[in-house]
Short mmCIF file of C-alpha atoms and ligand atoms in Angstrom, two decimals:
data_model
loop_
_atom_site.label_atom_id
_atom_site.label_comp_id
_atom_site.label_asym_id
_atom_site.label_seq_id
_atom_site.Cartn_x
_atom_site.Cartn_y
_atom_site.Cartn_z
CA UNK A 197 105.36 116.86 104.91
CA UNK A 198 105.57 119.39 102.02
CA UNK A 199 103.72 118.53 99.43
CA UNK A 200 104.31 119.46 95.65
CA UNK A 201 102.01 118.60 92.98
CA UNK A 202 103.42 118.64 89.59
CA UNK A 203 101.92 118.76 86.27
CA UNK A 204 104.42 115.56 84.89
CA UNK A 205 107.02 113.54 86.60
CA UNK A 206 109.67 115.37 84.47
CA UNK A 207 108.78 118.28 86.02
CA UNK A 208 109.02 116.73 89.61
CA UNK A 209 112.20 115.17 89.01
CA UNK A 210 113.78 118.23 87.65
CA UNK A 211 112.49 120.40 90.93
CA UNK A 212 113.55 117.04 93.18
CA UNK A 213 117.07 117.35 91.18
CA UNK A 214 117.11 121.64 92.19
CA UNK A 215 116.49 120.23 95.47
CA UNK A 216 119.67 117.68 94.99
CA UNK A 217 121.88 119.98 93.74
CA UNK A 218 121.47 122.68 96.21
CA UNK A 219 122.92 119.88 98.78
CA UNK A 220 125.69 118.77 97.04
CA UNK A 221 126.78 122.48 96.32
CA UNK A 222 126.02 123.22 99.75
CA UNK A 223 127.95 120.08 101.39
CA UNK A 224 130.15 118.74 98.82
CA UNK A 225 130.39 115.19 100.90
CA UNK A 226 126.89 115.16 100.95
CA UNK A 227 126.30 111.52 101.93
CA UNK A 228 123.10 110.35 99.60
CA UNK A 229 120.33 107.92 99.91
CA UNK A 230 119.41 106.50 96.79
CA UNK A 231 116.63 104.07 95.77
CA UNK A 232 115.94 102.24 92.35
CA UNK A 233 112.92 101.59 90.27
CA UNK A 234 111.28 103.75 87.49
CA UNK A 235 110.70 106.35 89.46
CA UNK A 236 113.76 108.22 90.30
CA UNK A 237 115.21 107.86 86.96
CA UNK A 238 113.93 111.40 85.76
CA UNK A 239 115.97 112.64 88.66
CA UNK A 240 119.19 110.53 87.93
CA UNK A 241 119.47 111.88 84.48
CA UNK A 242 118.85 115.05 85.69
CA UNK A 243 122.04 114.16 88.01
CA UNK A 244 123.72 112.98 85.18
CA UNK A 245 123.37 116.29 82.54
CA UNK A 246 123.91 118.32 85.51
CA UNK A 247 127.01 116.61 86.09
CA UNK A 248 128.41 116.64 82.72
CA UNK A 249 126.72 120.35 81.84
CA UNK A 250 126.88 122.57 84.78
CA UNK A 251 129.92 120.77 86.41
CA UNK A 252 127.90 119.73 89.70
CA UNK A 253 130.01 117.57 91.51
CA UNK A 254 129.86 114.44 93.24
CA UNK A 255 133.59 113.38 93.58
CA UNK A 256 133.29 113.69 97.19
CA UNK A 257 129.71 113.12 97.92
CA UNK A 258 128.89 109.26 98.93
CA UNK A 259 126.14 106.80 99.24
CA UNK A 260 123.65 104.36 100.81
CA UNK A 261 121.18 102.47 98.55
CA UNK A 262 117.88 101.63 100.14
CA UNK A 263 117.78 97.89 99.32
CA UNK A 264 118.92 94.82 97.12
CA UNK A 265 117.35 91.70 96.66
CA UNK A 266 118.88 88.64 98.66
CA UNK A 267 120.14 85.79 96.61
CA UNK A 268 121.00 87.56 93.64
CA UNK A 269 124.61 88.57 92.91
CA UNK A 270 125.68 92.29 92.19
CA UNK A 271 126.76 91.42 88.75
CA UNK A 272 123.52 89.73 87.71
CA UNK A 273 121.41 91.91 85.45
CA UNK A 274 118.43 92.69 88.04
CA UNK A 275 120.77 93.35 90.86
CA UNK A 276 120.23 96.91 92.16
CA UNK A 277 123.96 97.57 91.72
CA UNK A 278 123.94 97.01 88.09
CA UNK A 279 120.40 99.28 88.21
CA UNK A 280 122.79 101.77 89.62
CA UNK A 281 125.89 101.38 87.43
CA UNK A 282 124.06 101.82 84.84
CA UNK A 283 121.53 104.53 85.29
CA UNK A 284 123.69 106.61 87.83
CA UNK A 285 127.26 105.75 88.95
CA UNK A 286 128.59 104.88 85.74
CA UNK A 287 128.17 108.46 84.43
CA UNK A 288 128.99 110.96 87.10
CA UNK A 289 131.75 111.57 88.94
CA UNK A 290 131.30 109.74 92.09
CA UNK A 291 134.07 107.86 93.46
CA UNK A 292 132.45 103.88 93.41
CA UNK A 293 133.95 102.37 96.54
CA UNK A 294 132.20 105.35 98.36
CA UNK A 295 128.87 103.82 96.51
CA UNK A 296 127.26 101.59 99.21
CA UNK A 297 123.88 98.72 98.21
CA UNK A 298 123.35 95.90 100.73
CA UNK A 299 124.99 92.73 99.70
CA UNK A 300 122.36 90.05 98.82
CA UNK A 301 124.79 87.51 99.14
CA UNK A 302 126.37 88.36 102.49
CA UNK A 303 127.06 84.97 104.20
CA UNK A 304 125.83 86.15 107.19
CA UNK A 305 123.05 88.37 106.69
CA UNK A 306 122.06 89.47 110.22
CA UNK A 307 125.73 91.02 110.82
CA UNK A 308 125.64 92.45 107.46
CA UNK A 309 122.56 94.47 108.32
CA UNK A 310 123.86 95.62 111.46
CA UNK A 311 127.17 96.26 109.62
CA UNK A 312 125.33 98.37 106.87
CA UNK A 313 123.16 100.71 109.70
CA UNK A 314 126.78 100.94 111.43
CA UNK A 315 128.29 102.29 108.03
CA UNK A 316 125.43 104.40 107.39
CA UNK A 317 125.69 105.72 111.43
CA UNK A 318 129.91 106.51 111.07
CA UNK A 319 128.84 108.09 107.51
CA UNK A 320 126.81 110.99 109.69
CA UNK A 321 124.03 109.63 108.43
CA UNK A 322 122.09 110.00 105.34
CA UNK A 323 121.88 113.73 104.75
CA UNK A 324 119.24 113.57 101.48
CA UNK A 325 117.18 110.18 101.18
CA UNK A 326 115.52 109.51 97.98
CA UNK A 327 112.70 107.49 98.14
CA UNK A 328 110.00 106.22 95.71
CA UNK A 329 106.60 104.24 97.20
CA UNK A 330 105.00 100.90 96.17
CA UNK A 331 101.31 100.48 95.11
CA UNK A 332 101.89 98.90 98.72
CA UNK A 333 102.50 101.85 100.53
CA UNK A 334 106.29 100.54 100.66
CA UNK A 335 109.46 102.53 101.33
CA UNK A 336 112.70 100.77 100.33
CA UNK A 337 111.63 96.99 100.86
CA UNK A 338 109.95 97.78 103.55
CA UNK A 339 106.50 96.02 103.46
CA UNK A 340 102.97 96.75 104.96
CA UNK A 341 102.89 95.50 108.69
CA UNK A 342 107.09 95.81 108.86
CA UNK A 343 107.87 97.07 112.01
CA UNK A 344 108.39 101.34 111.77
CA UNK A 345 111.46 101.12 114.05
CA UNK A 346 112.81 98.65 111.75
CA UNK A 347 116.60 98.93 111.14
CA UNK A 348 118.36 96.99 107.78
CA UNK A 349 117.08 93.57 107.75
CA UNK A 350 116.08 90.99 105.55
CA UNK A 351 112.29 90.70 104.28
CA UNK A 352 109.71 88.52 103.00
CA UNK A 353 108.88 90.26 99.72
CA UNK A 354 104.57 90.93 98.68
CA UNK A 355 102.38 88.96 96.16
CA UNK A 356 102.18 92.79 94.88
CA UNK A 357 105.55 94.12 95.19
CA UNK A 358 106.79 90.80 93.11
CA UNK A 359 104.35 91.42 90.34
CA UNK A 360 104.70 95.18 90.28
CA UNK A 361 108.75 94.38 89.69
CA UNK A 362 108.07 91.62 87.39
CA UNK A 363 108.51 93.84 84.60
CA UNK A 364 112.29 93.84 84.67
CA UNK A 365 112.84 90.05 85.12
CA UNK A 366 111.76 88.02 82.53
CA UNK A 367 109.20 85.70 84.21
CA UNK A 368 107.50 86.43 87.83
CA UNK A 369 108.70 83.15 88.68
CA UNK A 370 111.89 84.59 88.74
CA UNK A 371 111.65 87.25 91.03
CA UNK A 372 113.21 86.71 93.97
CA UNK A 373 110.85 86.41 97.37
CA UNK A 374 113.33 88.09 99.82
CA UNK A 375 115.29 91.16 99.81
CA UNK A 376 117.79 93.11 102.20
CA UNK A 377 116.47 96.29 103.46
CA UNK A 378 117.24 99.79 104.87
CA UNK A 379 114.92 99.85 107.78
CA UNK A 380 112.01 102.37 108.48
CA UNK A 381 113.86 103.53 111.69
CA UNK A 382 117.18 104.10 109.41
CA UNK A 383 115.24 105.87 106.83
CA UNK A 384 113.38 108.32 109.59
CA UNK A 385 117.18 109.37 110.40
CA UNK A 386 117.81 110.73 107.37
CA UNK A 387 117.88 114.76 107.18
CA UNK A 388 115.84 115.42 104.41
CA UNK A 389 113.34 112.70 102.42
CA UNK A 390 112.44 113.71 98.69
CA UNK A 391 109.50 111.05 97.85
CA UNK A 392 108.69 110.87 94.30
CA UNK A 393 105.91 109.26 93.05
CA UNK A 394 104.37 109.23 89.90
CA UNK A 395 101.17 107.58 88.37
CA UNK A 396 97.53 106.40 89.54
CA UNK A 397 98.94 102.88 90.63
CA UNK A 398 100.19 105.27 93.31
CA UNK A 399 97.50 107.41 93.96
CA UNK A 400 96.02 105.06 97.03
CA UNK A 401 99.55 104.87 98.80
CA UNK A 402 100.08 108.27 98.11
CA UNK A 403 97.17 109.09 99.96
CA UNK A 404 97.95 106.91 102.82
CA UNK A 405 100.95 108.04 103.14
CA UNK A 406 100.20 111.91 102.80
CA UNK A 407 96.62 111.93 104.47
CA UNK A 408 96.12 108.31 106.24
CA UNK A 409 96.89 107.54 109.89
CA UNK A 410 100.34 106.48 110.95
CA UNK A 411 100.00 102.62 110.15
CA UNK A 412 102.11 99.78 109.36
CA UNK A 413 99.61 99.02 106.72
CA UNK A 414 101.03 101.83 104.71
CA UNK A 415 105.00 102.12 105.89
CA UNK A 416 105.54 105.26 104.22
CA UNK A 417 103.14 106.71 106.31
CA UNK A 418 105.72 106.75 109.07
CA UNK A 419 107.48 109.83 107.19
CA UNK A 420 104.35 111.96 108.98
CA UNK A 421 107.34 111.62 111.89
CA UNK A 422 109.81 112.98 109.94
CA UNK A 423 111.00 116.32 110.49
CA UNK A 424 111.92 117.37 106.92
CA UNK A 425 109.90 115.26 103.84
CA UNK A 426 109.41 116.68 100.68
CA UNK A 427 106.91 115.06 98.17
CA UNK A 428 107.09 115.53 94.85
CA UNK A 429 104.23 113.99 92.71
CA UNK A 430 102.38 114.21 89.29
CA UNK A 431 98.46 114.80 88.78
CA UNK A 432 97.61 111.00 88.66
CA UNK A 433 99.83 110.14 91.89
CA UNK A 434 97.83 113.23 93.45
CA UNK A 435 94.60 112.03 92.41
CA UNK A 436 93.19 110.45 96.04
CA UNK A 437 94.07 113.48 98.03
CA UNK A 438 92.22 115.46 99.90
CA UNK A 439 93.52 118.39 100.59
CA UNK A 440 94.63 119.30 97.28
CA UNK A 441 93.80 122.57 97.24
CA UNK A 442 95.50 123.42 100.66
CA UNK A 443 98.60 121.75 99.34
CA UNK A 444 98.66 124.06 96.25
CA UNK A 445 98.34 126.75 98.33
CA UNK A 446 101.09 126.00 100.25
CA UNK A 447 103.30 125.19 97.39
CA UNK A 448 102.83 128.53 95.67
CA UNK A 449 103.79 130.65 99.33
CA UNK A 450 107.04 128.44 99.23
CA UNK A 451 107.97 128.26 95.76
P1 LIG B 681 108.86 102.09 90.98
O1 LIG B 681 109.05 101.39 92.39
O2 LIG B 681 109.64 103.36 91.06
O3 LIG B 681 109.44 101.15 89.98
O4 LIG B 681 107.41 102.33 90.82
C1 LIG B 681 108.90 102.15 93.55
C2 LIG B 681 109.10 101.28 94.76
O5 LIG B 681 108.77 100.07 94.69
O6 LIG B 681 109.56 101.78 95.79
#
C-alpha cells in the first residue's frame, strides 16, 4: 500500500481526483469503481469542476458501484443510485446506461450477483476502484468476518454500520438490515484502489487496515494483497499509525 497523509480531506480528494484524471486521460473508457458515503464526495466534485472546467471527459468511461441496499428501490431517496445521480452522474458527462449499482430489488438476488461480477468481468474489470472504510474496517458492504474471496452477494448489515448511516435516513429504525455487495474477491481485481478516509472515527480501521494483520475482522485489510492501493487520508484518520514517519518519508520520494 502507498500511503499519503494529508493535512485535510480536501486536499486528499483533490490529489485522489489528479490520480482520477490521469486514468481517464490516459484510457478514455476507463471503466470506474465508485462507492458512496461522505467520503468520496470531495473527490466527486472535484470530478465534477474538472469536468465542466478543464473539459476532462467521461463520455466513454463507465461504471460499477460498490453496493446498494436490498429492499429499497433506486428511486427512493436513500438509494445509492439517487446518492449517485445526484452527487456525480447527473453533472458530468457520462453516458447513464453505462452507470452500473446493484439492484436491491432484483427478484432473484443470487443470479443478480453473479450477473453483476459477470458484467463487471466482460467490462475488463474495474480499472480504478474507489473505496471509502467503515469505523468497521468495511469495504463496500462488506462486513467484519465476510469471507475475503467473497464475490457480489447479499449481506447482513452491522449494529455499527446501521448507526454510522443513520444520519441520512430519518430514523435508525429505518435503515435497512441487508444490502447487495461487490465482494472482497471482486474488489482485489480491480487495477488500482484509491482508499480515502477521513476523520478519527476512522483512525482504528485505518490502522487495521494499513498496519494490522490480514483478518476478516478488519476486511479492508485484505487490500495488503493488492498489487496497486493507494491511501489517501487526513491527520485524524492517520492518527493510530505507526509508522507515520516512514510513510511520510515515502510520500515525499514519490511525490
Ligand atoms: P462514509 O462511509 O464515507 O460515509 O464514512 C464509508 C463507508 O461506510 O464505506
Amino acid at each position: 500500500m502507498r500511503v499519503f497523509i494529508m493535512k485535510t480531506a480536501e486536499e486528499a480528494s483533490k490529489t485522489a481526483a489528479d490520480v482520477m484524471e490521469k486514468a481517464v486521460r490516459a484510457k478514455p473508457e476507463l471503466v470506474i469503481g465508485l462507492a458512496t458515503g461522505s467520503t468520496p464526495l470531495g473527490l466527486y466534485n472535484e470530478m465534477i469542476r474538472r469536468c465542466k472546467e478543464d473539459g476532462l471527459d467521461f463520455s466513454r468511461a463507465s461504471s460499477f458501484n460498490l453496493d446498494e441496499y436490498f429492499g429499497v428501490r433506486p428511486d427512493h431517496p436513500c438509494s445509492y443510485r439517487r446518492f449517485m445521480n445526484e452527487n456525480l452522474f447527473d453533472h458530468i458527462n457520462i453516458d447513464k446506461a453505462r452507470t452500473h449499482v446493484p439492484d436491491g430489488m432484483a427478484a432473484d438476488i443470487e443470479a443478480h450477483c453473479r450477473l453483476y461480477d459477470k458484467m463487471i468481468h466482460d467490462a475488463g474489470n474495474v480499472d480504478v476502484q474507489v473505496l471509502g472504510i467503515g469505523s468497521d474496517g468495511h469495504i463496500g458492504f462488506n462486513e467484519p468476518t465476510c469471507s475475503l474471496a467473497s464475490r457480489t452477494h447479499r449481506i447482513y448489515l452491522t449494529e455499527q454500520t446501521r448507526r454510522d448511516n443513520a444520519r441520512f435516513f430519518d430514523k435508525l429504525d429505518d435503515v435497512p438490515t441487508q444490502a447487495i455487495t461487490m465482494g472482497i474477491g471482486t474488489i482485489l481485481e480491480s487495477r488500482t484502489c484509491l482508499m480515502l478516509a477521513f476523520g478519527a472515527n476512522k483512525a482504528d480501521a485505518v490502522a487495521g487496515m494499513i498496519e494490522g494483520p490480514v483478518t476478516a475482522m478488519n476486511p479492508a485489510s485484505a487490500l495488503q494483497y493488492h498489487n496497486d492501493t493507494v491511501v489517501f487520508i487526513d491527520e485524524a484518520a492517520a492518527s493510530k499509525l505507526k509508522l507515520r514517519g516512514y510513510y511520510d518519508a515515502a510520500a515525499a520520494a514519490a511525490l
